[in-house]
Amino acid sequence: MIPQRNALASYLTMTTYITTPIYYVNALPHIGHAYTTIITDTYSRFRRLCGDDVRFQTGTDEHGEKIAQAAEKEGCSPREYADRISNAFRETWPLLDVAPDHFIRTTNPEHIKVVQALLQQVYERDDIYFAEYSGQYCKGCERFLTDKELIDGKCPDHLTVPDEVSEQNYFFRMSKYQDWLINHIKSNPDYITPERYRNEVLSFLSEPLEDLCISRPCSRLTWGIPLPFDENFVTYVWFDALINYLTGIGWPDGENFDKYWAVAEHVIAKDILKPHAIYWPTMIQAMGLPPYKKLHVHGYWNVDETKMSKSIGNVIRPGELVDEYGADTVRYFLLREMSFGRDASFSTQAIFDRRNADLANDLGNLFSRSLTMLAKYADSIVPELDKASVTEDDRLLVDALEKMVDEYRQCMDNFEFHRALQAVWEIIGMLNRFIVTNAPWELAKDAAQAGRLRTVLYFLADSLRLLALVLRPVMPTAAGRMAAALGVEEQLAKAVLADEGCWGKMQSGTVLNTGEALFPRLDKKTAQPAAPEKPAKAEKKKAKEAAAPTEEQDGLISFDYFGKVELRVAEIVAAEKIAKADKLLKLTVKAPEERTLVAGIAKHYRPEDLVGLKVIIVANLKPAKLMGITSQGMVLAAKEKDADGNERLVLSTVAADIAAGSRVA
Ligand code: MSP
C-alpha cells in the first residue's frame, strides 16, 4: 500500500512571540501596513498550526512631532487625533482576517510607566548623559542624520534638506555597545534576515557608531513621555516606541514576559531597519535583558511601479481592496506577489489576474469539480479507497503531496511565503491534471471500474482536506469554507500539521456538504479598480509616465506589456459552420469555463476534426460581434503562403496534454 512517513519526527513545537511595527497615527492604514500585518498574522496562524503557543502583537505609535503637527493641522488635540487614527488601524485588521492577541498604544498609562522605569534604570547605570549637540535634524525621520546618510545634502527618504539644530539634550551611550552588537550579529546568522539587510547593518556598523539623542526639550515638543529624571524634556519617540515590545508582554515580571521575551521576533520593512537593528538591540543590552531572537525585514510595495505616496495620490487602502476582492484574495495576492525582502509592485491588473487565474480557475475549479463529482458518483460520501486499484502514479502523487507539505513548512518558517504558495499551487495543478487523466466521468460509465472510481474520488477528497489545512494560515475564511464543505471543520480546527499534514487522514464515510463557489470568477466590467485618492495634477502626470510600461521601443515590448495578454489553453468541445460566412466557424471551448469564439478557420479545418483539440486562445480580448455571434476571445494560429500565394493556416496547440484553462506564459 501507500507508505506513510512518520511525520511527527520532523516537527518542533515552540513558543512564538511575533510583532509588527507599531504604526504612526499620522496617516490611515494602507497596503504597506496591511502587508506587514498580514504576514505577521499568517506566520502566527502557521506557528499555531504547528502546535506553538503564540502571541501576536501590533499597535500604534502615538507620540512625537509628526503626530503633534498632524493634529494641529486637523485642529484637534493630539490625544483626540491619536484616538481616531488608532481606532482606524484597530478596525482595519478584522476586515483582513487579522487577529492579533494584543493591540498596544504608546499613550496607554502602563506603557508610559514602563518607558519611564526603563529610562530611569539606564540613567542610573550611567548609560544616559546630558550634552550639547549640533546636527542635521530631519523632521520626517524625527532624528539627527549623519553626513554619510545625506544624499546631495538631503534626507534620502524624505527628499528634504534637514534643519541645522543645536540644542542641549540627553544621549544614550549607544557607541558603548557597538562591538557587542557586531559580535552578536556575526555569531547569530539568523538574527537579521534576509541576508542583504544583515549585510547592510554590518556595513553601517563598520563605521564608528554615534551616541543616540533620546530627548526633546519641552520648549520644542510636549507631546511625549516626560523624562523621569528631567521634567523639561520628553522622550524621543523611537526610544518610547521600541519599548512597546516589552510593555505588551508585561515587563518586568509578568507571566507573559518570562514566557515570550526570549523568543521575540520582530517584522518590519526596510525603512525602519536602523532603529530595529541598531538602536533597539543596544537599548535592550543597556537594560540588562537578553536580545530579541530575530528581525525579519521585507521590502517596499510600490503602486504601478511608482512609489506610493499621498501627494501622488496612489495610496491603496486595504478596506477598499477587501470590498472589491474579499479578504482572502487580498491576503493571497500580497503573500504570493512579493518575494519577502524584495520590493514589489501593486497593480489592479495583477490582483485581478491572480484572483481569476490562481483562485477562481486553479483552486476554485479543482474544489468545485471535485465536490460535484463526489456528489454525482458517490452521493457526497467519501468512499472507501480500493487498494487493489492504486497505481504507481497515485503513489507519486502521494509523494508529491507530502513533499509539498514539507516544502510549505520550511518556506513558511523562513518567511518565504511566495515559495510556500508556489509549492501548494504546483499540487493544485497536479490535481487538476489528475482529474483529466483519470476522467471519473468515464470510469462511472463502466461497472468494472467502480473500484478505481472510488480510489480516484478518495484521492480528491483527501487532497482537498490537505489543501484546506495548509491554506488556513493564508486564507482563513476560504480554508474554513473548504473544511466545512468537506465535512472536516472540527477535525481541522484543532489540527496540528504534524498529525494532519500527511496523506490519508480523510475518513471514509465522511459526509460532504455542498458549498457555494469558493472564488467566483470576476468580470472585468464589474471589478472596479480600488479607487486611489485624487492625485495632484503634475504629480499624477509624472507618476503615469513612470508607471506606463514601455509599450514599444525599437520594436520590442516590455515584459509588463506582454503580461497583459492572457493566453490560455482551451479545449474545443463543439464546432459548427456559420450560415453565410464561408470563412468562419463557431467554436465552443472550455478554458476552463465555457465560452464561444468565432474563428476565421473554416477554409482550413472541418468542424468535426476540431472537437477535442486543445488550442491556445487570447482569453482577455474585448468581446466582438461577428455575424451576430459574440466572440469571447481569439484562437491563435500560424499562417504561411506557398509559392502560388495560397494561404495555409495551422492552429497553435500544446505539446502534451494539459488542463484546459492553463495559463500560457
Ligand atoms: N512608528 C514607526 C514604527 C515604530 S516600531 C517600534 C513607524 N511607523 S509607520 O507607520 O511609518 O510604519 C512603518 C512600517 O509600515 C514599515 O516598516 C512597514 O512595516 C509598513 N510600511 C509602510 N509603508 C510600506 C510600503 N510601502 N511597503 C511595505 N511596507 C510598508 O515607522
XYZ file of C-alpha atoms and ligand atoms in Angstrom:
696
model
C 0.000 0.000 0.000
C 0.929 3.610 0.100
C 3.812 4.165 2.509
C 3.178 6.766 5.201
C 6.113 8.527 6.778
C 6.449 9.309 10.419
C 5.688 12.987 10.035
C 5.976 13.774 13.742
C 9.724 13.348 13.823
C 10.382 16.375 11.643
C 8.268 18.929 13.524
C 9.164 21.018 16.530
C 6.671 22.888 18.661
C 7.756 26.067 20.354
C 6.632 29.279 21.900
C 6.380 32.199 19.491
C 6.155 35.933 20.114
C 5.807 37.899 16.911
C 5.272 41.624 16.461
C 4.578 44.175 13.739
C 5.903 47.718 13.988
C 3.507 49.979 15.828
C 2.188 52.332 13.172
C 2.255 56.109 13.373
C -1.145 57.619 13.803
C -0.479 60.446 11.353
C -1.954 58.546 8.405
C -4.620 55.952 7.734
C -3.690 52.310 7.051
C -2.557 51.458 3.515
C -1.411 48.242 1.805
C 2.138 48.651 3.149
C 0.854 48.460 6.730
C -1.563 45.730 5.681
C 1.221 43.609 4.178
C 3.371 43.616 7.325
C 0.362 42.875 9.486
C -0.990 40.126 7.214
C 2.339 38.304 7.024
C 2.687 38.523 10.788
C -0.844 37.190 11.189
C -0.160 34.419 8.649
C 3.038 33.445 10.412
C 1.316 33.375 13.784
C -1.503 31.208 12.381
C 1.106 28.936 10.792
C 3.019 28.518 14.057
C -0.282 27.730 15.806
C -0.903 25.116 13.145
C 2.468 23.651 14.141
C 1.201 23.448 17.720
C 3.002 26.502 19.141
C 1.910 28.732 21.950
C 1.769 32.017 20.007
C 1.436 35.672 20.929
C 0.984 38.185 18.130
C 1.147 41.897 18.872
C 0.518 45.015 16.840
C -0.489 48.564 17.767
C 0.014 52.276 17.234
C 2.871 54.715 17.886
C 1.260 57.925 19.073
C 3.831 60.400 20.406
C 6.235 62.753 18.660
C 6.406 65.743 16.373
C 4.732 64.113 13.387
C 1.586 63.376 15.370
C 1.540 66.758 17.125
C 1.810 68.503 13.739
C -0.865 66.313 12.105
C -3.266 67.012 14.999
C -2.629 70.754 14.769
C -3.401 70.659 11.068
C -6.703 68.931 11.816
C -7.478 71.430 14.557
C -7.784 68.906 17.352
C -5.726 67.801 20.329
C -3.024 65.142 19.755
C -4.964 62.818 22.047
C -8.219 63.127 20.066
C -6.333 62.726 16.832
C -4.436 59.663 18.053
C -7.658 58.054 19.304
C -9.274 58.459 15.919
C -6.455 57.060 13.783
C -5.541 54.335 16.254
C -9.154 53.162 16.006
C -8.943 53.151 12.225
C -5.992 50.731 12.464
C -7.718 48.583 15.056
C -10.855 48.387 12.922
C -8.990 47.599 9.706
C -7.366 44.384 10.923
C -10.504 42.256 11.376
C -11.559 43.214 7.831
C -8.429 41.431 6.629
C -8.957 38.447 8.941
C -6.023 39.639 11.020
C -6.426 38.633 14.664
C -3.737 39.985 16.979
C -3.617 38.804 20.593
C -2.755 42.274 21.789
C -3.105 45.793 20.382
C -0.810 48.237 22.131
C -0.955 52.039 22.173
C 2.023 54.084 23.354
C -0.336 56.515 25.075
C -1.520 53.740 27.433
C -0.600 54.622 31.042
C 1.085 51.185 31.517
C 3.373 51.844 28.574
C 4.290 55.305 29.858
C 5.166 53.791 33.249
C 7.389 51.128 31.666
C 9.229 53.649 29.457
C 9.929 55.864 32.466
C 11.089 52.944 34.607
C 13.475 51.737 31.894
C 14.823 55.244 31.250
C 15.494 55.648 34.967
C 17.254 52.279 35.045
C 19.522 53.076 32.090
C 20.187 56.573 33.515
C 21.215 55.101 36.864
C 23.621 52.756 35.067
C 25.227 55.888 33.643
C 24.324 54.970 30.068
C 22.442 58.267 29.598
C 24.247 61.627 29.797
C 23.442 65.309 29.118
C 25.271 67.246 26.369
C 25.067 69.951 23.770
C 24.654 68.728 20.200
C 24.546 70.323 16.782
C 23.459 68.342 13.805
C 21.253 67.842 10.775
C 17.747 67.122 12.012
C 15.210 65.512 9.656
C 11.626 66.173 10.791
C 10.292 63.277 8.695
C 12.635 60.774 10.338
C 12.427 62.583 13.681
C 16.151 62.106 14.185
C 19.559 63.607 13.527
C 21.118 62.275 10.338
C 24.852 61.736 9.895
C 26.655 63.380 6.947
C 27.078 59.943 5.418
C 23.355 59.339 5.373
C 22.592 62.501 3.386
C 22.416 62.360 -0.397
C 23.098 65.719 -2.064
C 22.551 67.277 1.336
C 19.041 65.779 1.572
C 17.412 63.024 3.603
C 17.181 60.111 1.149
C 13.765 59.036 2.480
C 12.015 62.392 2.664
C 13.994 64.270 -0.012
C 14.119 67.334 2.219
C 17.088 69.341 3.466
C 17.396 68.686 7.216
C 17.372 71.589 9.690
C 20.604 72.605 11.364
C 19.653 72.119 15.025
C 21.822 72.902 18.012
C 20.450 72.104 21.447
C 21.124 70.514 24.810
C 19.757 67.020 25.139
C 20.122 63.647 26.791
C 22.098 60.965 24.980
C 22.146 57.194 25.204
C 25.661 55.678 25.096
C 24.902 53.584 22.048
C 28.536 53.605 20.914
C 29.487 51.620 24.024
C 27.590 48.611 22.668
C 28.882 48.695 19.092
C 31.422 45.859 19.455
C 28.945 43.703 21.313
C 26.369 44.233 18.556
C 28.780 43.414 15.712
C 29.790 40.280 17.502
C 26.203 39.285 18.213
C 25.116 39.733 14.592
C 28.155 37.855 13.299
C 27.722 34.944 15.640
C 23.953 34.668 15.018
C 23.499 34.486 11.238
C 19.694 34.396 11.558
C 19.446 37.421 13.840
C 18.629 39.714 10.899
C 17.154 38.177 7.734
C 17.161 38.180 4.717
C 20.931 38.330 4.477
C 21.063 41.558 2.436
C 19.715 43.517 5.423
C 22.140 41.801 7.795
C 24.958 42.885 5.473
C 23.563 46.403 5.329
C 23.605 46.641 9.122
C 27.125 45.198 9.388
C 28.317 47.658 6.770
C 26.786 50.536 8.728
C 28.457 49.226 11.873
C 31.866 49.175 10.191
C 31.992 52.949 10.882
C 32.090 54.318 14.436
C 28.599 54.443 15.948
C 27.450 57.737 17.450
C 25.502 58.031 20.690
C 21.740 58.439 20.327
C 19.891 61.609 21.263
C 16.915 60.359 23.286
C 15.187 63.549 24.433
C 13.402 66.591 23.023
C 13.181 69.838 25.008
C 9.616 70.686 26.080
C 10.157 74.130 24.568
C 10.020 72.393 21.160
C 7.730 69.423 21.812
C 5.396 68.497 24.642
C 3.573 65.521 23.052
C 5.787 62.820 24.502
C 6.609 60.882 27.654
C 8.334 63.157 30.234
C 11.848 62.032 31.181
C 11.639 60.706 34.739
C 14.873 62.499 35.685
C 14.243 65.887 33.996
C 10.773 67.333 33.551
C 11.994 69.860 30.978
C 12.337 67.113 28.379
C 10.172 64.473 26.755
C 11.390 61.127 25.431
C 12.492 60.782 21.802
C 9.703 58.912 20.024
C 11.844 55.941 18.938
C 13.114 55.282 22.482
C 9.483 55.329 23.597
C 8.102 53.274 20.682
C 10.574 50.374 20.653
C 9.816 49.660 24.279
C 6.252 48.669 23.262
C 7.612 45.201 22.533
C 8.388 44.841 26.252
C 5.321 46.629 27.634
C 2.960 44.457 25.617
C 4.098 41.317 27.431
C 4.199 42.846 30.901
C 7.837 43.784 31.582
C 9.385 43.382 34.151
C 7.770 40.448 35.858
C 4.551 39.489 34.073
C 3.987 35.837 33.348
C 3.924 36.603 29.640
C 7.221 38.399 29.848
C 9.003 35.314 31.185
C 7.343 33.162 28.599
C 7.694 35.288 25.471
C 10.623 37.698 25.660
C 13.364 35.178 24.866
C 11.557 34.191 21.654
C 10.628 37.678 20.376
C 10.634 38.051 16.584
C 10.010 41.450 15.007
C 8.680 42.001 11.492
C 9.411 45.341 9.811
C 10.058 46.866 6.382
C 13.448 48.153 5.304
C 12.547 51.776 6.182
C 12.970 51.171 9.895
C 15.905 48.793 9.796
C 18.285 51.073 11.667
C 16.120 51.716 14.740
C 15.338 47.985 14.987
C 18.749 46.545 14.149
C 20.937 49.117 15.930
C 19.073 51.288 18.472
C 16.878 48.506 19.806
C 19.465 45.735 20.441
C 21.819 48.215 22.132
C 18.965 49.603 24.247
C 17.995 46.070 25.284
C 21.608 45.333 26.176
C 21.808 48.501 28.305
C 18.584 47.426 30.044
C 20.280 44.164 31.040
C 17.878 41.991 29.024
C 18.629 39.163 26.594
C 18.457 40.204 22.904
C 15.360 39.588 20.810
C 15.555 36.403 18.725
C 15.028 37.563 15.140
C 14.370 40.527 12.921
C 12.519 39.822 9.653
C 12.866 42.632 7.122
C 10.751 42.978 3.999
C 10.848 45.308 1.004
C 8.514 48.055 -0.072
C 5.248 47.973 -2.001
C 5.102 50.381 -4.888
C 1.981 51.029 -6.925
C 2.200 50.560 -10.684
C 5.987 50.661 -10.297
C 5.748 54.093 -8.627
C 6.453 54.991 -5.021
C 3.192 55.052 -3.073
C 2.545 58.492 -1.654
C -0.273 60.743 -0.606
C 0.960 63.590 -2.778
C 0.990 61.372 -5.880
C -2.461 60.159 -4.882
C -1.833 56.469 -5.469
C -2.270 55.223 -1.907
C -4.107 51.893 -1.829
C -6.422 51.385 1.133
C -6.885 47.823 2.350
C -10.585 48.372 3.156
C -11.321 49.250 -0.462
C -9.476 46.178 -1.705
C -11.441 43.976 0.664
C -14.711 45.461 -0.627
C -13.618 44.669 -4.156
C -11.974 41.269 -3.799
C -12.584 39.954 -0.266
C -10.007 39.414 2.472
C -8.820 36.008 1.219
C -7.883 37.328 -2.221
C -6.089 40.352 -0.761
C -4.109 38.168 1.655
C -3.254 35.621 -1.030
C -2.233 38.297 -3.510
C 0.064 40.162 -1.118
C 1.742 36.981 0.094
C 2.112 35.453 -3.364
C 3.201 38.545 -5.237
C 6.034 39.828 -3.039
C 9.140 37.769 -2.536
C 9.996 38.534 1.044
C 12.843 41.000 1.324
C 12.451 42.484 -2.157
C 10.241 45.325 -3.370
C 7.031 44.515 -5.253
C 4.547 46.465 -7.283
C 0.817 46.521 -6.727
C -1.499 46.935 -9.685
C -5.214 46.414 -10.148
C -4.452 44.181 -13.105
C -2.114 41.992 -11.045
C -4.607 41.345 -8.235
C -7.405 40.809 -10.745
C -5.325 38.248 -12.644
C -4.287 36.365 -9.533
C -7.881 36.248 -8.394
C -9.155 34.823 -11.652
C -6.220 32.600 -12.589
C -4.904 31.217 -9.282
C -8.006 31.383 -7.134
C -11.058 31.104 -9.409
C -9.554 28.836 -12.061
C -6.929 26.728 -10.348
C -8.143 26.319 -6.776
C -11.822 27.190 -7.210
C -12.357 24.870 -10.144
C -10.490 21.992 -8.566
C -12.647 22.341 -5.496
C -15.996 22.643 -7.282
C -15.256 19.929 -9.860
C -14.165 17.523 -7.140
C -17.200 18.179 -4.955
C -19.533 17.902 -7.920
C -18.056 14.520 -8.871
C -18.127 13.294 -5.274
C -21.812 14.249 -5.208
C -22.599 12.682 -8.564
C -20.650 9.446 -8.266
C -20.530 8.878 -4.500
C -23.648 10.613 -3.123
C -21.440 13.134 -1.285
C -19.977 10.478 0.991
C -16.211 9.976 0.958
C -15.796 6.467 -0.485
C -13.530 3.716 0.744
C -10.286 3.604 -1.208
C -9.940 0.450 -3.301
C -6.410 -0.726 -2.506
C -6.198 -3.036 -5.497
C -6.688 -0.152 -7.904
C -3.969 2.145 -6.541
C -1.473 2.847 -9.332
C 2.164 3.856 -9.451
C 1.052 7.359 -10.474
C -1.121 7.562 -7.361
C 1.920 6.730 -5.230
C 3.860 9.505 -6.952
C 1.022 11.903 -6.181
C 1.135 10.941 -2.502
C 4.889 11.584 -2.502
C 4.339 14.943 -4.151
C 1.642 15.898 -1.627
C 3.843 15.077 1.328
C 6.845 16.795 -0.229
C 4.669 19.850 -0.728
C 3.793 19.893 2.986
C 7.497 19.731 3.892
C 8.414 22.482 1.490
C 5.472 24.589 2.627
C 6.525 24.179 6.259
C 10.133 25.093 5.578
C 9.246 28.100 3.437
C 6.689 29.410 5.926
C 9.270 29.071 8.681
C 11.752 31.074 6.594
C 9.220 33.776 5.727
C 9.295 32.691 2.074
C 5.543 32.911 1.744
C 5.555 33.227 -2.036
C 7.548 29.998 -2.334
C 5.265 28.180 0.094
C 2.302 29.162 -2.071
C 4.102 28.194 -5.257
C 4.570 24.704 -3.823
C 0.866 24.486 -2.962
C -0.173 25.688 -6.420
C 2.038 23.120 -8.119
C -0.004 20.476 -6.331
C -3.255 22.158 -7.325
C -2.110 21.963 -10.954
C -1.180 18.323 -10.490
C -4.612 17.543 -9.038
C -6.387 19.283 -11.901
C -4.387 17.094 -14.282
C -5.160 14.034 -12.134
C -8.854 14.651 -12.816
C -8.322 14.958 -16.564
C -6.114 11.861 -16.730
C -8.411 9.710 -14.646
C -11.644 11.094 -16.118
C -14.032 9.922 -13.372
C -16.964 10.560 -15.749
C -15.588 7.786 -17.981
C -14.919 5.429 -15.058
C -18.526 5.945 -13.946
C -19.753 4.503 -17.225
C -18.040 1.173 -16.647
C -19.142 -1.041 -13.730
C -15.790 -2.863 -13.837
C -14.100 0.429 -12.904
C -16.137 1.031 -9.731
C -13.113 0.350 -7.501
C -10.890 2.699 -9.467
C -13.585 5.381 -9.371
C -13.734 5.115 -5.567
C -9.952 5.421 -5.371
C -9.879 8.495 -7.597
C -12.653 10.161 -5.596
C -10.965 9.329 -2.292
C -7.747 10.889 -3.574
C -9.586 14.078 -4.461
C -11.356 14.333 -1.105
C -8.188 13.712 0.879
C -6.084 16.103 -1.205
C -8.656 18.845 -0.726
C -8.545 18.223 3.025
C -4.775 18.703 2.920
C -5.149 21.898 0.885
C -7.709 23.281 3.360
C -5.197 22.582 6.119
C -2.166 24.302 4.601
C -4.169 27.236 3.254
C -5.704 28.068 6.621
C -2.931 30.459 7.775
C -3.044 32.270 4.430
C -6.781 32.403 3.698
C -8.597 31.606 6.938
C -12.117 32.179 5.611
C -11.784 30.268 2.340
C -9.953 27.409 4.059
C -12.726 27.300 6.687
C -15.336 27.088 3.927
C -13.384 24.297 2.259
C -13.203 22.384 5.532
C -16.936 22.880 6.126
C -17.823 21.612 2.647
C -15.549 18.610 3.152
C -17.176 17.799 6.486
C -13.857 18.151 8.337
C -14.374 21.524 10.015
C -13.926 20.181 13.524
C -11.125 17.806 12.539
C -9.104 20.669 11.017
C -9.948 23.347 13.585
C -7.937 21.503 16.213
C -5.449 20.014 13.772
C -1.700 20.156 14.102
C 0.357 19.962 10.920
C 2.400 17.064 12.303
C -0.735 14.929 12.638
C -2.926 16.044 9.765
C -0.297 17.194 7.290
C 0.059 13.850 5.567
C -1.886 11.756 3.161
C -4.794 9.500 4.094
C -6.366 11.296 7.063
C -9.746 11.720 5.409
C -12.180 9.259 6.971
C -14.179 7.209 4.514
C -17.849 7.754 5.222
C -17.393 11.482 5.905
C -20.493 13.282 4.697
C -19.755 16.201 2.397
C -21.759 19.384 2.191
C -22.356 21.391 -0.899
C -20.844 24.803 -0.792
C -21.027 27.913 -2.893
C -18.199 28.659 -5.313
C -15.056 29.455 -3.345
C -13.843 32.229 -5.624
C -16.370 33.252 -8.264
C -14.612 34.468 -11.375
C -14.606 38.252 -11.523
C -15.876 40.019 -14.552
C -13.603 42.768 -15.736
C -16.533 45.097 -16.241
C -17.766 44.769 -12.679
C -14.386 44.614 -10.946
C -13.589 48.238 -10.327
C -10.033 49.194 -9.581
C -9.666 50.230 -5.935
C -10.127 53.956 -6.357
C -6.968 55.793 -5.417
C -7.199 59.263 -3.966
C -7.234 62.170 -6.396
C -3.656 62.928 -7.374
C -2.227 66.400 -7.660
C -2.119 67.123 -11.417
C 1.608 67.391 -12.027
C 2.429 64.514 -9.724
C -0.176 62.378 -11.451
C 1.382 63.040 -14.834
C 4.834 62.183 -13.506
C 3.559 59.016 -11.861
C 1.758 57.989 -15.024
C 4.839 58.451 -17.105
C 6.915 56.472 -14.674
C 4.261 53.776 -14.359
C 3.417 53.257 -18.021
C 5.114 50.127 -19.264
C 7.193 50.919 -22.327
C 4.741 49.669 -24.902
C 7.099 49.611 -27.788
C 10.672 50.680 -28.159
C 12.743 49.726 -31.173
C 10.123 47.140 -31.984
C 10.476 45.493 -28.542
C 7.772 45.315 -25.893
C 8.293 45.204 -22.137
C 7.576 42.136 -20.063
C 4.756 44.009 -18.286
C 3.191 44.865 -21.593
C 3.288 41.247 -22.724
C 1.949 40.159 -19.318
C -1.293 41.983 -20.061
C -2.204 39.436 -22.709
C -3.931 36.482 -21.044
C -3.122 33.392 -23.105
C -4.822 30.163 -22.086
C -5.164 26.589 -23.205
C -8.734 25.961 -24.425
C -10.351 22.638 -25.268
C -12.705 22.741 -28.242
C -15.902 20.965 -27.217
C -18.076 21.912 -30.200
C -17.547 23.446 -33.650
C -20.034 24.411 -36.352
C -20.289 26.342 -39.588
C -21.901 29.762 -39.620
C -24.507 30.364 -42.255
C -23.477 32.866 -44.939
C -19.927 33.081 -43.652
C -17.708 30.705 -45.558
C -14.550 31.664 -43.667
C -15.912 31.485 -40.112
C -16.533 28.698 -37.622
C -18.336 28.993 -34.320
C -16.345 27.220 -31.605
C -17.413 26.349 -28.077
C -14.340 25.986 -25.891
C -13.552 25.259 -22.246
C -10.846 27.498 -20.757
C -11.790 26.147 -18.220
C -15.240 27.781 -18.201
C -17.215 27.522 -21.419
C -17.135 30.382 -23.903
C -17.911 30.992 -27.570
C -15.332 32.025 -30.129
C -15.706 32.919 -33.746
C -12.609 31.892 -35.712
C -11.674 32.549 -39.344
C -10.520 28.986 -39.954
C -13.387 27.435 -41.947
C -11.273 27.216 -45.100
C -8.601 25.224 -43.286
C -10.434 22.978 -40.805
C -13.587 20.856 -40.857
C -15.707 21.325 -37.705
C -15.745 17.587 -36.906
C -11.908 17.473 -36.852
C -11.665 20.149 -34.200
C -13.596 18.666 -31.272
C -11.227 17.538 -28.507
C -8.329 19.658 -29.789
C -6.538 21.842 -27.243
C -5.644 25.207 -28.716
C -4.247 28.463 -27.381
C -6.540 31.452 -27.087
C -6.296 35.097 -26.097
C -8.690 34.988 -23.162
C -8.911 38.661 -22.250
C -9.706 40.166 -25.629
C -12.663 42.578 -25.658
C -15.725 40.624 -26.903
C -16.615 41.359 -30.547
C -19.751 40.528 -32.604
C -19.199 38.624 -35.871
C -22.215 37.586 -37.960
C -24.414 38.210 -34.941
C -22.343 35.944 -32.664
C -20.344 37.383 -29.769
C -16.811 36.067 -29.834
C -15.202 35.989 -26.387
C -11.568 35.691 -27.365
C -9.352 34.671 -30.232
C -7.745 31.403 -31.305
C -4.045 31.586 -32.168
C -2.834 30.110 -35.425
C 0.268 30.239 -37.611
C -0.087 31.353 -41.231
C 2.099 30.973 -44.271
C 1.759 31.470 -48.002
C 3.012 28.947 -50.507
C 4.781 29.803 -53.750
C 1.409 30.273 -55.501
C 0.259 32.704 -52.861
C -2.201 30.260 -51.268
C -2.631 30.753 -47.572
C -2.059 27.851 -45.161
C -3.226 28.136 -41.579
C -2.276 25.835 -38.679
C -3.827 26.167 -35.235
C -1.381 26.503 -32.313
C -1.770 23.653 -29.845
C 0.124 22.338 -26.820
C 2.901 19.753 -26.991
C 1.418 17.482 -24.304
C -1.902 17.106 -22.552
C -2.518 19.891 -20.080
C -5.674 21.056 -18.277
C -7.994 23.351 -20.197
C -7.675 26.844 -18.742
C -3.926 26.560 -18.015
C -2.208 29.889 -18.458
C 0.312 30.137 -21.303
C 3.239 32.409 -20.494
N 6.083 54.146 14.231
C 7.168 53.639 13.481
C 7.479 52.219 13.888
C 7.793 52.033 15.340
S 8.007 50.355 15.741
C 8.611 50.373 17.274
C 6.830 53.674 12.004
N 5.540 53.714 11.686
S 4.950 53.715 10.186
O 3.540 53.964 10.319
O 5.683 54.592 9.361
O 5.102 52.260 9.693
C 6.255 51.796 9.027
C 6.007 50.374 8.638
O 4.800 50.287 7.854
C 7.066 49.749 7.751
O 8.188 49.288 8.445
C 6.254 48.629 7.148
O 6.009 47.648 8.094
C 4.949 49.335 6.836
N 5.024 50.033 5.563
C 4.784 51.349 5.357
N 4.859 51.596 4.016
C 5.163 50.463 3.350
C 5.276 50.109 1.990
N 5.110 50.968 1.010
N 5.549 48.827 1.717
C 5.691 47.876 2.672
N 5.562 48.173 3.963
C 5.361 49.468 4.340
O 7.759 53.618 11.218
